[in-house]
Amino acid sequence: MRSTGLVAVAAALVAALCVTPADAAPAFVGRHGTGLVLNGKPFRFAGTNNYYLMYKSKAMVDDVFARAKAADLRVIRTWGSLDIGGQDDTGSVHHKEDGVYFQYWDGAKPAYNDGPDGLQHLDYVLWKARQSGVKLIIPFVNNWSAFGGVDQYVRWAGGRYHDEFYTSPTIRGWFKDWIGHLLTRVNPLTGIAYKDDPTVMAWELANEPRCKGSGLYPASPSCSTATLTAWADEMSRHVKSVDPRHLVSAGDEGFYCRPGGADFTEDCSEGVDTLALARLPKIDLMSLHLYPDHWGKDAAWGLTWIDRHLADARRAGKPVVLGEFGLLDKSTRNPVYRRWLDAFVRGGGSGVAYWMLAGAQDDGTLYPDYDGFTVYCPSPVCQTVTNASAELRGRPPLFPPVADHDTATTSYGTPVTLAVTANDVAYAGGVRTGSVDLDPAAAGRQSTLATPQGTFAADGGEVTFTPAEGFSGRASASYTVRDALLRLSNAATITVIVKPDPGAAIKLFSFEDGTQGWAAGNWQQDAGTVAGSDDYASDGDHGLRVDATGGGWFGAALAEPVDLSAKSALAFELRSAGAGTSTSVAFQTGPGHTWCQSTWGYQNPGTTATVRTDLLSGLSCAHEDLADVRGIYVWVSPGTFHLDAVRAE
């Protein structure tokens, strides 16, 4: 195990960071009948999920906990496993994350990384949660291949089926060993073993266990609900034998096993019987998740799903926790979450945790919304969850209305109407649609707002934006609403993207005011530098000078995503000096900044020419992907070059 210097480091960190005696005895969350208790009082919570705490920097961890605490998110569900193949990542189902891994194959069996690029990361998460007054829910393993998970165990064992994780005596032994290692680990920052740390609210046997996984290994023909239920019974008993004080959940999605069930959520096909799991003697919590988009359902079905589990949990005599939920449609997310949360509050549920909260990265930018479910805090939807947290604490729902952000895209020169109050929520008599104020800073209610980009006009609960002549790009305005008691909402933002004139070029970078964010791609070593320059300009007075030492990709992220799907070429002017250069263009597309690259060309030394890239063919992505371009990069070989007038035609 990679634990060199651990004792010395631990001693220093304990001295610097260990909690004071006054803070050293938070209580365990316990179970009393169908409810949770903390310090002898009922404990109900609204919380969130975050998967990257276990491998990101301390600054990023701190930021997430600060946001959670400010939003009264009392519980964070976060991952507690990161499994790879060999220490060099060979044989890995996934890979190390930022160089971090917890468990690896030593050639004969799984081994543990207790060092600074291993479990010391999780130590810090528990310490920071304790300092922040936030409880944790931690799964021991992931059913999916992200971070290794179940399939990494199967690969270690040379298995054929995903569900061998549940049935193989060898794998079950490895998993018990991992659980034991984690539970008995003494956190050097607190001096407390994980099993004795009340910062942890609950352990989950797995995140979303099923017969099926991510597809690397199929389910065997024999996998059934009996398979997973027997495994959960065995593992929950093992956890309790080592750690009798913490709550234990199966971590399942709440699927049913009903003869003649309509689909996979209730026909036994995933190997999950949530009722059987909840009834196990060493399982403390009924678990469910909710993703209508992924399950072929709608938001209304989500209410039925919640109500059904609340009733079944009461019959089983167990508390129920909605461990993950999400909805992709941001235009309806706020009112849908309000309805789901209301159902959970009224129905006596113990806790909810939305997917997911992310925060600032080390460079100050927000961690990207890779899967479309992220709700940042502070934000309107986060406020709706915060209000639910207050209700779960017993506060009456006497909150001001929550106005949510609205976005729309329109063609060049075309007005667009947004139903801005449709995604706002009120807690007393509904939103007064006639109360939309388009200039909250001005005295009185303003039903119109003129901007250089165009005019916003409110009519009832709708706002129409009419672009100014010749305008394309982003226009925005703030608005507030009132409820039936005339309480004022937060200010929300209306954003309208007006597409460019389809017959005109899109000017992307002119370099008239400097480098406009251009630099060598930060994943490269010694590619070179850029600077604004008046040595060459094809349009205006300034261009961009690139001094490429090692050569590489140079470019910038766009301030706003741009749609290039109606364009046929990307062009820029390039002057070469004593060296020629290969030429290629790459785009970062979509929320995941997916790389899309052109074919290669070449420009001779001592020439000035227009470099034109065909966007209709020769790209590594579909042309439709260019509807959401987030960044643009060009390849420059070693030497000094000047660029100008980057545009789409």
Coordinates of C-alpha atoms in Angstrom, one line a residue, residues 21-609:
P21 CA -13.2 18.8 22.3
A22 CA -16.2 21.0 22.2
D23 CA -16.8 19.9 18.6
A24 CA -15.7 16.3 19.0
A25 CA -18.9 14.6 19.9
P26 CA -21.7 15.1 17.3
A27 CA -24.4 12.4 17.7
F28 CA -25.2 9.5 15.4
V29 CA -28.3 9.5 13.4
G30 CA -30.5 6.6 14.5
R31 CA -33.7 4.9 13.5
H32 CA -36.9 5.0 15.6
G33 CA -39.7 3.1 13.8
T34 CA -40.4 4.8 10.5
G35 CA -38.4 7.9 11.3
L36 CA -34.8 9.0 11.9
V37 CA -33.6 10.6 15.2
L38 CA -30.7 12.8 16.1
N39 CA -30.0 13.8 19.7
G40 CA -33.3 12.3 20.7
K41 CA -35.3 14.4 18.3
P42 CA -36.8 13.6 14.9
F43 CA -34.3 14.1 12.1
R44 CA -35.6 14.9 8.6
F45 CA -33.4 16.5 5.9
A46 CA -33.0 17.8 2.4
G47 CA -29.6 17.2 0.9
T48 CA -27.7 16.6 -2.3
N49 CA -25.1 14.3 -4.1
N50 CA -21.6 15.0 -5.2
Y51 CA -19.3 12.3 -6.6
Y52 CA -16.0 14.2 -7.0
L53 CA -15.3 15.1 -3.4
M54 CA -13.2 11.9 -3.0
Y55 CA -10.6 12.9 -5.6
K56 CA -10.7 16.7 -6.1
S57 CA -8.6 19.3 -4.3
K58 CA -9.3 20.5 -0.8
A59 CA -10.3 23.9 -2.2
M60 CA -13.0 22.2 -4.3
V61 CA -14.2 20.1 -1.4
D62 CA -14.4 23.2 0.8
D63 CA -16.4 25.0 -1.8
V64 CA -19.0 22.3 -2.0
F65 CA -19.4 22.1 1.7
A66 CA -19.7 25.8 2.0
R67 CA -22.4 25.9 -0.6
A68 CA -24.3 23.0 1.0
K69 CA -24.1 24.6 4.5
A70 CA -25.3 28.0 3.2
A71 CA -28.3 26.2 1.5
D72 CA -29.2 24.2 4.6
L73 CA -28.4 20.9 2.8
R74 CA -27.8 18.8 5.8
V75 CA -26.7 15.6 4.2
I76 CA -24.3 15.0 1.2
R77 CA -24.3 11.6 -0.5
T78 CA -20.8 11.0 -1.9
W79 CA -18.8 8.1 -3.2
G80 CA -16.5 6.0 -1.0
S81 CA -14.7 3.8 -3.6
L82 CA -12.3 4.3 -6.5
D83 CA -11.1 1.0 -7.9
I84 CA -8.5 0.4 -10.6
G85 CA -6.5 -2.4 -12.2
G86 CA -2.8 -2.3 -11.6
Q87 CA -1.2 0.8 -10.0
D88 CA -0.2 1.8 -13.6
D89 CA -3.9 1.7 -14.5
T90 CA -3.5 -1.4 -16.7
G91 CA -6.5 -3.6 -16.5
S92 CA -8.7 -0.7 -15.2
V93 CA -12.4 -0.7 -16.0
H94 CA -12.3 3.1 -15.5
H95 CA -9.1 4.9 -14.5
K96 CA -7.5 6.9 -11.8
E97 CA -9.2 10.3 -11.2
D98 CA -6.7 13.1 -11.0
G99 CA -4.2 10.5 -10.0
V100 CA -6.3 9.3 -7.1
Y101 CA -7.3 5.7 -6.4
F102 CA -8.3 3.7 -3.3
Q103 CA -8.1 0.1 -4.3
Y104 CA -5.9 -1.7 -6.9
W105 CA -4.8 -5.1 -8.0
D106 CA -1.4 -6.1 -6.6
G107 CA -1.0 -9.1 -8.9
A108 CA -2.7 -11.6 -6.5
K109 CA -5.5 -9.7 -4.8
P110 CA -7.0 -6.3 -4.2
A111 CA -4.8 -3.9 -2.2
Y112 CA -5.5 -0.6 -0.6
N113 CA -4.0 2.8 -1.2
D114 CA -3.9 4.6 2.2
G115 CA -1.6 7.4 1.0
P116 CA -2.0 11.0 -0.1
D117 CA -3.2 10.0 -3.5
G118 CA -5.6 7.5 -1.9
L119 CA -7.8 7.3 1.1
Q120 CA -6.3 10.5 2.6
H121 CA -8.6 12.3 0.2
L122 CA -11.7 10.6 1.8
D123 CA -10.2 11.4 5.3
Y124 CA -10.4 15.1 4.4
V125 CA -14.0 14.7 3.1
L126 CA -15.1 13.3 6.5
W127 CA -13.1 15.9 8.4
K128 CA -14.6 18.8 6.3
A129 CA -18.1 17.4 6.7
R130 CA -17.7 17.3 10.4
Q131 CA -16.4 20.9 10.5
S132 CA -19.4 22.0 8.4
G133 CA -22.0 20.2 10.4
V134 CA -23.0 18.1 7.4
K135 CA -23.8 14.4 7.5
L136 CA -22.7 11.9 4.8
I137 CA -24.2 8.9 3.1
I138 CA -21.4 6.8 1.5
P139 CA -21.9 3.8 -0.8
F140 CA -19.2 1.1 -0.5
V141 CA -19.1 0.5 -4.3
N142 CA -20.7 1.7 -7.6
N143 CA -22.8 -0.7 -9.7
W144 CA -21.7 1.3 -12.8
S145 CA -18.3 1.3 -14.3
A146 CA -17.5 4.9 -13.3
F147 CA -14.7 4.7 -10.7
G148 CA -14.3 1.0 -11.3
G149 CA -17.1 -0.4 -9.2
V150 CA -18.6 -3.8 -9.5
D151 CA -17.1 -4.6 -12.9
Q152 CA -13.6 -4.0 -11.5
Y153 CA -14.1 -6.7 -9.0
V154 CA -15.3 -9.0 -11.8
R155 CA -12.3 -8.1 -13.9
W156 CA -9.9 -8.8 -11.0
A157 CA -11.5 -12.2 -10.6
G158 CA -11.4 -13.0 -14.3
G159 CA -15.2 -13.4 -14.3
R160 CA -17.7 -13.4 -17.1
Y161 CA -20.8 -11.9 -15.6
H162 CA -21.6 -8.6 -13.9
D163 CA -23.6 -10.5 -11.2
E164 CA -20.6 -12.6 -10.2
F165 CA -20.0 -9.7 -7.8
Y166 CA -23.0 -10.9 -5.8
T167 CA -22.4 -14.7 -6.1
S168 CA -18.7 -15.4 -6.3
P169 CA -17.3 -16.4 -2.8
T170 CA -13.9 -14.9 -3.8
I171 CA -15.4 -11.5 -4.8
R172 CA -17.7 -11.4 -1.8
G173 CA -14.7 -12.0 0.4
W174 CA -12.8 -9.2 -1.3
F175 CA -15.7 -6.9 -0.8
K176 CA -16.1 -7.7 2.9
D177 CA -12.3 -7.0 3.3
W178 CA -12.8 -3.6 1.6
I179 CA -15.7 -2.8 3.9
G180 CA -13.7 -3.9 6.9
H181 CA -10.7 -1.8 5.8
L182 CA -12.8 1.3 5.4
L183 CA -14.8 0.9 8.6
T184 CA -11.8 0.3 10.8
R185 CA -9.6 3.0 9.2
V186 CA -8.6 5.6 11.7
N187 CA -8.9 9.1 10.2
P188 CA -5.7 10.9 11.1
L189 CA -7.5 14.3 10.9
T190 CA -10.0 13.4 13.5
G191 CA -8.4 10.4 15.4
I192 CA -11.6 8.5 14.9
A193 CA -12.2 5.3 13.1
Y194 CA -14.8 5.6 10.3
K195 CA -17.1 3.1 12.1
D196 CA -17.1 5.4 15.1
D197 CA -17.5 8.7 13.3
P198 CA -21.1 10.1 13.6
T199 CA -20.3 12.4 10.6
V200 CA -21.5 9.4 8.5
M201 CA -25.2 9.2 8.6
A202 CA -25.5 5.9 6.7
W203 CA -23.5 3.4 4.6
E204 CA -25.0 2.1 1.4
L205 CA -24.0 -1.4 0.3
A206 CA -23.8 -0.1 -3.3
N207 CA -24.9 2.7 -5.5
E208 CA -27.9 1.3 -7.5
P209 CA -27.1 -2.4 -7.4
R210 CA -28.6 -4.4 -10.3
C211 CA -28.1 -7.6 -12.1
K212 CA -26.9 -5.5 -15.0
G213 CA -24.2 -2.9 -15.2
S214 CA -22.7 -0.6 -17.8
G215 CA -22.4 -3.4 -20.4
L216 CA -18.8 -4.5 -19.9
Y217 CA -20.0 -7.7 -18.5
P218 CA -23.6 -9.1 -19.1
A219 CA -26.0 -10.4 -16.5
S220 CA -26.0 -14.1 -16.2
P221 CA -29.1 -16.0 -17.0
S222 CA -29.5 -17.0 -13.4
C223 CA -29.4 -13.5 -11.8
S224 CA -32.7 -12.7 -10.0
T225 CA -34.1 -10.7 -7.1
A226 CA -33.1 -13.6 -4.9
T227 CA -29.5 -13.1 -5.9
L228 CA -29.3 -9.4 -4.8
T229 CA -31.5 -9.9 -1.8
A230 CA -29.3 -12.7 -0.5
W231 CA -26.2 -10.6 -1.1
A232 CA -27.7 -7.6 0.6
D233 CA -28.6 -9.7 3.6
E234 CA -25.1 -11.1 3.9
M235 CA -23.3 -7.8 3.4
S236 CA -25.6 -5.8 5.7
R237 CA -25.0 -8.4 8.5
H238 CA -21.3 -8.1 7.9
V239 CA -21.4 -4.3 8.1
K240 CA -23.3 -4.4 11.3
S241 CA -20.9 -6.9 12.8
V242 CA -18.1 -4.4 12.4
D243 CA -20.1 -1.2 12.8
P244 CA -23.3 -1.6 14.7
R245 CA -23.9 2.1 15.2
H246 CA -24.3 3.4 11.7
L247 CA -27.5 3.1 9.6
V248 CA -27.3 0.8 6.6
S249 CA -29.2 1.0 3.3
A250 CA -29.1 -1.2 0.2
G251 CA -28.7 1.9 -2.0
D252 CA -31.1 0.6 -4.6
E253 CA -33.3 2.6 -6.9
G254 CA -36.5 1.4 -5.5
F255 CA -37.5 -1.0 -8.3
Y256 CA -40.3 -3.5 -7.5
C257 CA -40.7 -7.2 -8.3
R258 CA -44.4 -7.6 -9.2
P259 CA -45.7 -10.5 -11.4
G260 CA -46.9 -8.9 -14.6
G261 CA -45.1 -5.6 -13.9
A262 CA -45.4 -3.1 -16.8
D263 CA -41.7 -2.4 -17.2
F264 CA -38.2 -2.7 -15.7
T265 CA -39.1 -0.5 -12.7
E266 CA -41.5 -3.3 -11.4
D267 CA -41.1 -6.5 -13.4
C268 CA -38.1 -8.0 -11.5
S269 CA -35.9 -7.9 -14.6
E270 CA -33.2 -5.8 -12.9
G271 CA -32.9 -8.2 -10.0
V272 CA -34.1 -5.6 -7.5
D273 CA -37.0 -6.1 -5.1
T274 CA -37.1 -3.0 -3.0
L275 CA -39.6 -4.4 -0.6
A276 CA -37.6 -7.5 0.1
L277 CA -34.4 -5.4 0.6
A278 CA -36.2 -3.0 3.0
R279 CA -37.5 -5.9 5.1
L280 CA -34.0 -7.3 5.7
P281 CA -33.3 -7.3 9.4
K282 CA -30.0 -5.4 9.1
I283 CA -31.2 -2.8 6.6
D284 CA -32.4 0.4 8.3
L285 CA -33.6 2.5 5.4
M286 CA -35.8 2.0 2.3
S287 CA -34.0 3.5 -0.7
L288 CA -35.4 4.9 -3.9
H289 CA -34.1 7.1 -6.8
L290 CA -36.2 9.0 -9.4
Y291 CA -35.1 9.8 -13.0
P292 CA -38.2 10.1 -15.3
D293 CA -36.0 11.1 -18.3
H294 CA -33.9 7.9 -18.0
W295 CA -36.7 5.6 -17.2
G296 CA -39.2 6.7 -20.0
K297 CA -41.5 8.3 -17.5
D298 CA -42.9 11.8 -16.9
A299 CA -42.9 14.2 -13.9
A300 CA -46.4 13.2 -12.9
W301 CA -45.4 9.6 -12.7
G302 CA -42.7 10.7 -10.2
L303 CA -45.3 11.8 -7.7
T304 CA -46.9 8.3 -7.9
W305 CA -43.4 6.7 -7.4
I306 CA -42.8 8.8 -4.3
D307 CA -46.2 8.2 -2.8
R308 CA -46.0 4.5 -3.4
H309 CA -42.6 4.2 -1.6
L310 CA -43.8 6.3 1.3
A311 CA -46.7 4.0 1.8
D312 CA -44.6 0.8 1.4
A313 CA -42.0 2.2 3.9
R314 CA -44.7 2.7 6.5
R315 CA -45.9 -0.9 6.0
A316 CA -42.3 -2.1 6.2
G317 CA -41.7 -0.1 9.4
K318 CA -38.6 1.6 8.0
P319 CA -37.6 5.2 7.2
V320 CA -37.4 6.1 3.5
V321 CA -34.7 8.2 1.8
L322 CA -35.0 9.5 -1.7
G323 CA -31.3 9.2 -2.4
E324 CA -31.1 10.7 -5.9
F325 CA -33.6 12.6 -8.1
G326 CA -33.3 14.7 -11.2
L327 CA -35.1 16.2 -14.1
L328 CA -33.4 17.4 -17.3
D329 CA -36.0 20.0 -18.4
K330 CA -34.8 23.2 -16.8
S331 CA -37.9 25.0 -18.0
T332 CA -40.1 22.9 -15.7
R333 CA -37.6 21.7 -13.1
N334 CA -38.4 24.2 -10.3
P335 CA -42.2 23.5 -10.1
V336 CA -41.6 19.8 -10.5
Y337 CA -39.1 19.7 -7.7
R338 CA -41.5 21.7 -5.6
R339 CA -44.3 19.1 -6.2
W340 CA -42.0 16.1 -5.6
L341 CA -40.6 17.7 -2.4
D342 CA -44.1 18.6 -1.1
A343 CA -45.2 15.0 -1.6
F344 CA -42.2 13.8 0.4
V345 CA -42.7 16.3 3.2
R346 CA -46.4 15.7 3.5
G347 CA -46.0 11.9 3.3
G348 CA -43.5 11.7 6.2
G349 CA -40.4 10.8 4.3
S350 CA -37.2 11.1 6.2
G351 CA -34.8 12.6 3.7
V352 CA -34.2 13.6 0.1
A353 CA -30.9 14.3 -1.8
Y354 CA -31.1 15.8 -5.3
W355 CA -28.6 15.0 -8.0
M356 CA -26.3 17.0 -7.9
L357 CA -24.5 19.9 -6.3
A358 CA -21.3 21.1 -7.9
G359 CA -19.1 24.1 -7.0
A360 CA -16.1 26.1 -8.1
Q361 CA -13.1 24.4 -9.7
D362 CA -9.5 25.4 -8.8
D363 CA -9.5 28.0 -11.6
G364 CA -12.6 29.6 -10.2
T365 CA -15.0 28.4 -12.9
L366 CA -18.0 26.2 -12.1
Y367 CA -17.6 22.5 -12.4
P368 CA -19.4 21.7 -15.7
D369 CA -22.9 20.3 -15.7
Y370 CA -21.9 17.1 -17.5
D371 CA -25.1 15.2 -17.2
G372 CA -27.6 18.0 -17.3
F373 CA -28.9 17.5 -13.8
T374 CA -26.6 19.8 -11.8
V375 CA -28.3 22.4 -9.6
Y376 CA -25.7 25.0 -8.4
C377 CA -26.2 26.8 -5.1
P378 CA -27.1 29.6 -4.8
S379 CA -29.8 29.5 -7.5
P380 CA -33.6 29.5 -7.7
V381 CA -34.0 25.7 -7.8
C382 CA -31.5 25.4 -4.9
Q383 CA -33.7 27.9 -2.9
T384 CA -36.7 25.6 -3.5
V385 CA -34.8 22.7 -2.0
T386 CA -33.7 24.9 0.9
N387 CA -37.3 25.8 1.5
A388 CA -38.1 22.1 1.6
S389 CA -35.3 21.6 4.1
A390 CA -36.9 24.2 6.4
E391 CA -40.3 22.4 6.0
L392 CA -38.6 19.1 6.9
R393 CA -37.3 20.8 10.1
G394 CA -40.9 21.8 11.0
R395 CA -41.1 25.3 9.7
P396 CA -44.4 26.3 8.1
P397 CA -44.2 27.0 4.3
L398 CA -44.4 30.8 4.6
F399 CA -41.8 31.5 2.0
P400 CA -41.7 34.2 -0.6
P401 CA -42.2 33.0 -4.2
V402 CA -39.2 31.6 -6.0
A403 CA -38.7 32.9 -9.6
D404 CA -36.6 30.7 -11.8
H405 CA -34.4 31.7 -14.7
D406 CA -35.8 31.5 -18.3
T407 CA -34.0 31.0 -21.6
A408 CA -35.0 31.0 -25.2
T409 CA -33.4 31.0 -28.6
T410 CA -34.8 32.8 -31.6
S411 CA -33.9 33.3 -35.3
Y412 CA -32.3 36.5 -36.5
G413 CA -34.8 39.4 -36.4
T414 CA -37.5 37.3 -34.9
P415 CA -39.4 38.2 -31.6
V416 CA -39.8 35.4 -29.1
T417 CA -42.2 35.0 -26.2
L418 CA -41.3 33.3 -22.9
A419 CA -43.9 32.0 -20.3
V420 CA -41.7 33.3 -17.5
T421 CA -44.0 32.6 -14.6
A422 CA -44.6 28.9 -15.7
N423 CA -41.5 27.8 -13.8
D424 CA -41.9 30.0 -10.8
V425 CA -43.3 28.6 -7.5
A426 CA -45.3 30.3 -4.8
Y427 CA -46.3 29.1 -1.3
A428 CA -49.4 31.2 -0.8
G429 CA -52.1 31.3 -3.4
G430 CA -49.9 31.0 -6.5
V431 CA -47.9 33.5 -8.5
R432 CA -49.7 36.7 -9.6
T433 CA -48.9 36.6 -13.3
G434 CA -49.6 40.3 -13.7
S435 CA -46.9 41.2 -11.2
V436 CA -43.9 40.6 -13.5
D437 CA -41.5 43.5 -12.9
L438 CA -38.8 43.8 -15.6
D439 CA -36.7 46.4 -13.7
P440 CA -36.5 45.4 -10.0
A441 CA -34.1 48.2 -9.2
A442 CA -36.5 50.9 -10.4
A443 CA -39.4 52.2 -8.3
G444 CA -42.7 50.8 -9.2
R445 CA -43.5 47.9 -11.5
Q446 CA -41.9 48.1 -15.0
S447 CA -43.8 46.1 -17.7
T448 CA -41.3 47.1 -20.4
L449 CA -37.6 47.3 -20.6
A450 CA -35.6 48.8 -23.5
T451 CA -32.0 47.6 -23.9
P452 CA -29.4 48.1 -26.7
Q453 CA -30.1 44.5 -27.7
G454 CA -33.9 44.9 -28.0
T455 CA -37.1 45.4 -26.0
F456 CA -38.6 43.2 -23.3
A457 CA -42.4 43.5 -22.7
A458 CA -44.5 41.7 -20.1
D459 CA -48.1 40.7 -20.6
G460 CA -49.5 38.6 -17.8
G461 CA -47.1 35.8 -17.1
E462 CA -45.4 36.1 -20.5
V463 CA -42.5 38.3 -21.7
T464 CA -41.9 39.0 -25.4
F465 CA -38.4 40.0 -26.5
T466 CA -38.1 41.9 -29.8
P467 CA -34.5 42.1 -31.1
A468 CA -33.1 45.4 -32.1
E469 CA -32.4 45.8 -35.8
G470 CA -29.1 44.1 -36.8
F471 CA -28.7 42.5 -33.3
S472 CA -27.5 38.9 -32.8
G473 CA -26.1 37.4 -29.6
R474 CA -27.2 37.4 -26.0
A475 CA -29.8 39.7 -24.4
S476 CA -30.8 39.5 -20.8
A477 CA -33.1 41.1 -18.3
S478 CA -34.0 40.5 -14.6
Y479 CA -37.5 40.2 -13.3
T480 CA -39.4 39.6 -10.1
V481 CA -42.9 38.4 -9.3
R482 CA -45.3 38.5 -6.3
D483 CA -47.6 35.9 -4.7
A484 CA -51.2 36.3 -3.6
L485 CA -50.0 37.9 -0.4
L486 CA -47.9 40.3 -2.4
R487 CA -44.6 38.9 -1.1
L488 CA -41.7 39.6 -3.5
S489 CA -39.6 36.9 -5.2
N490 CA -35.9 36.8 -5.8
A491 CA -34.7 38.4 -9.1
A492 CA -34.5 35.8 -11.9
T493 CA -32.8 36.2 -15.3
I494 CA -34.4 36.1 -18.7
T495 CA -31.9 35.2 -21.3
V496 CA -32.5 35.3 -25.1
I497 CA -30.0 34.1 -27.7
V498 CA -30.6 35.7 -31.1
K499 CA -29.1 33.6 -33.8
P500 CA -26.8 35.4 -36.3
D501 CA -28.0 36.5 -39.7
P502 CA -27.7 33.2 -41.7
G503 CA -26.3 35.1 -44.6
A504 CA -23.5 36.9 -42.7
A505 CA -20.3 35.6 -41.3
I506 CA -20.0 35.0 -37.5
K507 CA -17.1 37.0 -36.2
L508 CA -15.6 34.9 -33.4
F509 CA -12.3 36.6 -32.6
S510 CA -10.9 39.9 -33.9
F511 CA -8.1 40.4 -31.4
E512 CA -8.6 44.1 -31.4
D513 CA -8.8 44.2 -27.6
G514 CA -6.1 41.7 -26.8
T515 CA -5.8 37.9 -26.9
Q516 CA -9.5 37.5 -26.1
G517 CA -8.8 34.5 -23.9
W518 CA -6.5 32.7 -26.3
A519 CA -3.7 30.6 -24.9
A520 CA -2.0 27.2 -25.3
G521 CA -4.3 24.4 -24.3
N522 CA -3.7 23.8 -20.6
W523 CA -3.3 20.0 -21.1
Q524 CA 0.0 20.6 -23.0
Q525 CA 3.5 21.0 -21.8
D526 CA 5.6 23.9 -23.3
A527 CA 3.4 24.5 -26.4
G528 CA 4.1 28.2 -26.4
T529 CA 2.7 31.6 -25.7
V530 CA 0.4 34.2 -27.3
A531 CA 0.2 38.0 -27.3
G532 CA -1.8 40.7 -28.9
S533 CA 0.2 42.3 -31.7
D534 CA 0.0 45.1 -34.2
D535 CA 2.7 43.5 -36.5
Y536 CA -0.1 42.0 -38.6
A537 CA -3.8 42.5 -38.9
S538 CA -6.0 41.6 -41.8
D539 CA -9.0 43.5 -40.4
G540 CA -8.5 46.4 -38.0
D541 CA -5.3 47.3 -36.3
H542 CA -4.4 44.2 -34.2
G543 CA -4.0 40.4 -34.6
L544 CA -2.6 37.6 -32.4
R545 CA 1.0 36.6 -32.3
V546 CA 1.7 32.9 -31.5
D547 CA 5.2 31.9 -30.4
A548 CA 5.0 28.1 -30.5
T549 CA 8.0 26.6 -28.8
G550 CA 6.9 22.9 -28.8
G551 CA 3.9 23.5 -31.0
G552 CA 0.4 22.4 -30.2
W553 CA -3.2 23.6 -29.8
F554 CA -4.0 27.3 -29.2
G555 CA -7.4 28.7 -28.7
A556 CA -10.0 29.8 -26.2
A557 CA -13.3 29.0 -24.6
L558 CA -16.2 31.0 -25.9
A559 CA -18.0 33.4 -23.5
E560 CA -21.3 31.9 -24.7
P561 CA -21.9 28.8 -26.7
V562 CA -22.3 29.5 -30.4
D563 CA -24.3 27.7 -33.1
L564 CA -22.2 27.0 -36.2
S565 CA -24.5 24.4 -37.6
A566 CA -25.7 26.7 -40.4
K567 CA -22.2 27.5 -41.5
S568 CA -20.1 25.7 -44.0
A569 CA -16.6 26.9 -43.1
L570 CA -14.4 28.2 -40.3
A571 CA -11.8 30.7 -41.6
F572 CA -8.9 32.7 -40.3
E573 CA -6.0 34.6 -41.7
L574 CA -2.5 33.2 -41.0
R575 CA 0.9 34.7 -41.7
S576 CA 3.9 32.4 -41.3
A577 CA 7.5 33.6 -40.9
G578 CA 10.6 31.4 -41.2
A579 CA 8.7 28.1 -40.6
G580 CA 5.6 26.5 -42.0
T581 CA 2.9 24.9 -40.0
S582 CA 0.5 22.1 -40.1
T583 CA -3.1 23.4 -39.8
S584 CA -6.1 21.8 -38.2
V585 CA -9.1 23.2 -36.3
A586 CA -10.8 21.6 -33.3
F587 CA -14.0 22.5 -31.6
Q588 CA -15.2 21.7 -28.0
T589 CA -18.9 20.9 -28.3
G590 CA -21.7 20.4 -25.9
P591 CA -21.8 20.5 -22.1
G592 CA -19.1 17.9 -22.0
H593 CA -16.8 19.9 -24.2
T594 CA -16.4 17.0 -26.6
W595 CA -13.5 17.2 -28.9
C596 CA -14.3 17.6 -32.6
Q597 CA -11.3 17.9 -35.0
S598 CA -10.8 18.6 -38.7
T599 CA -8.5 17.0 -41.1
W600 CA -4.9 18.3 -41.5
G601 CA -3.5 20.9 -43.9
Y602 CA -0.2 22.7 -44.3
Q603 CA 0.9 26.3 -44.9
N604 CA 4.3 27.0 -46.3
P605 CA 6.8 29.3 -44.5
G606 CA 6.9 33.0 -45.5
T607 CA 3.3 33.1 -46.7
T608 CA 0.0 34.9 -45.8
A609 CA -3.2 33.0 -46.6

